[in-house]
């Protein structure tokens, strides 16, 4: 089953994001569960959140994966939502 992880950064947290970006990208690349990932951008073009599409058997596995993300461990996010997701086009 696919899940969309939608995370919004805390205000003024770009420095935290940049400091942990290499570890986060390595975590994404090391996981067979990641189908797609990319940052949300603010009006100035700076990264301010994340969208990650994951493939897991159930939401508990997606939640466990998200808990180990270096961004989560660095306390970057103001909010994280994980919801079932269905690919229609692409």
Short mmCIF file of C-alpha atoms in Angstrom, two decimals:
data_model
loop_
_atom_site.label_atom_id
_atom_site.label_comp_id
_atom_site.label_asym_id
_atom_site.label_seq_id
_atom_site.Cartn_x
_atom_site.Cartn_y
_atom_site.Cartn_z
CA UNK A 1 0.00 0.00 0.00
CA UNK A 2 1.22 3.49 -0.75
CA UNK A 3 1.38 6.27 1.82
CA UNK A 4 2.08 9.97 1.44
CA UNK A 5 4.15 11.55 4.19
CA UNK A 6 3.49 15.28 4.27
CA UNK A 7 5.77 17.21 6.60
CA UNK A 8 5.90 20.95 7.25
CA UNK A 9 9.03 22.46 8.75
CA UNK A 10 9.00 24.60 11.86
CA UNK A 11 9.27 28.33 11.10
CA UNK A 12 12.80 29.59 10.46
CA UNK A 13 14.24 26.06 10.43
CA UNK A 14 16.08 26.12 7.11
CA UNK A 15 19.43 25.85 8.94
CA UNK A 16 18.26 22.63 10.66
CA UNK A 17 17.11 21.23 7.31
CA UNK A 18 20.41 22.05 5.60
CA UNK A 19 22.50 20.68 8.47
CA UNK A 20 20.71 17.31 8.24
CA UNK A 21 20.06 17.14 4.49
CA UNK A 22 22.89 14.75 3.58
CA UNK A 23 21.80 12.24 6.25
CA UNK A 24 18.15 12.59 5.19
CA UNK A 25 18.92 12.02 1.50
CA UNK A 26 21.09 9.02 2.38
CA UNK A 27 18.20 7.61 4.46
CA UNK A 28 15.83 8.05 1.51
CA UNK A 29 18.25 6.36 -0.89
CA UNK A 30 18.86 3.45 1.49
CA UNK A 31 15.18 2.51 1.64
CA UNK A 32 13.41 0.36 -0.95
CA UNK A 33 10.12 1.75 0.37
CA UNK A 34 10.64 5.28 -1.03
CA UNK A 35 8.92 5.73 -4.40
CA UNK A 36 9.19 9.51 -4.66
CA UNK A 37 10.45 12.34 -2.50
CA UNK A 38 11.00 16.06 -2.69
CA UNK A 39 10.83 19.27 -0.72
CA UNK A 40 8.06 21.84 -0.60
CA UNK A 41 9.31 25.34 -1.41
CA UNK A 42 8.30 28.65 0.10
CA UNK A 43 7.71 31.89 -1.85
CA UNK A 44 11.46 32.56 -1.88
CA UNK A 45 12.28 29.12 -3.27
CA UNK A 46 13.66 27.79 0.03
CA UNK A 47 12.85 24.28 1.24
CA UNK A 48 10.12 24.33 3.90
CA UNK A 49 8.70 20.80 4.08
CA UNK A 50 8.71 17.36 2.50
CA UNK A 51 6.50 15.08 0.45
CA UNK A 52 7.56 11.43 0.47
CA UNK A 53 5.62 8.59 -1.14
CA UNK A 54 6.25 5.27 0.60
CA UNK A 55 5.27 1.65 -0.10
CA UNK A 56 4.55 -0.40 3.02
CA UNK A 57 2.17 -3.14 4.12
CA UNK A 58 0.46 -0.87 6.65
CA UNK A 59 0.56 2.58 8.19
CA UNK A 60 2.43 1.35 11.28
CA UNK A 61 5.42 0.48 9.08
CA UNK A 62 5.28 3.93 7.45
CA UNK A 63 5.14 5.57 10.87
CA UNK A 64 8.13 3.55 12.09
CA UNK A 65 10.09 4.50 8.98
CA UNK A 66 9.22 8.18 9.50
CA UNK A 67 10.32 8.05 13.15
CA UNK A 68 13.84 7.09 12.02
CA UNK A 69 14.20 9.88 9.45
CA UNK A 70 17.16 12.13 10.35
CA UNK A 71 14.92 15.19 9.89
CA UNK A 72 12.48 13.81 12.48
CA UNK A 73 15.35 13.06 14.85
CA UNK A 74 16.62 16.64 14.38
CA UNK A 75 13.15 17.94 15.39
CA UNK A 76 12.76 19.80 12.08
CA UNK A 77 9.05 19.30 11.54
CA UNK A 78 6.17 21.35 12.89
CA UNK A 79 3.74 18.73 11.63
CA UNK A 80 3.78 15.33 9.94
CA UNK A 81 0.80 13.62 8.34
CA UNK A 82 0.90 10.11 6.91
CA UNK A 83 -2.07 9.10 4.84
CA UNK A 84 -2.98 6.37 2.37
CA UNK A 85 -2.20 7.50 -1.17
CA UNK A 86 -3.11 6.24 -4.62
CA UNK A 87 -1.11 6.94 -7.77
CA UNK A 88 -3.45 7.79 -10.66
CA UNK A 89 -1.19 9.30 -13.34
CA UNK A 90 2.53 8.98 -13.91
#
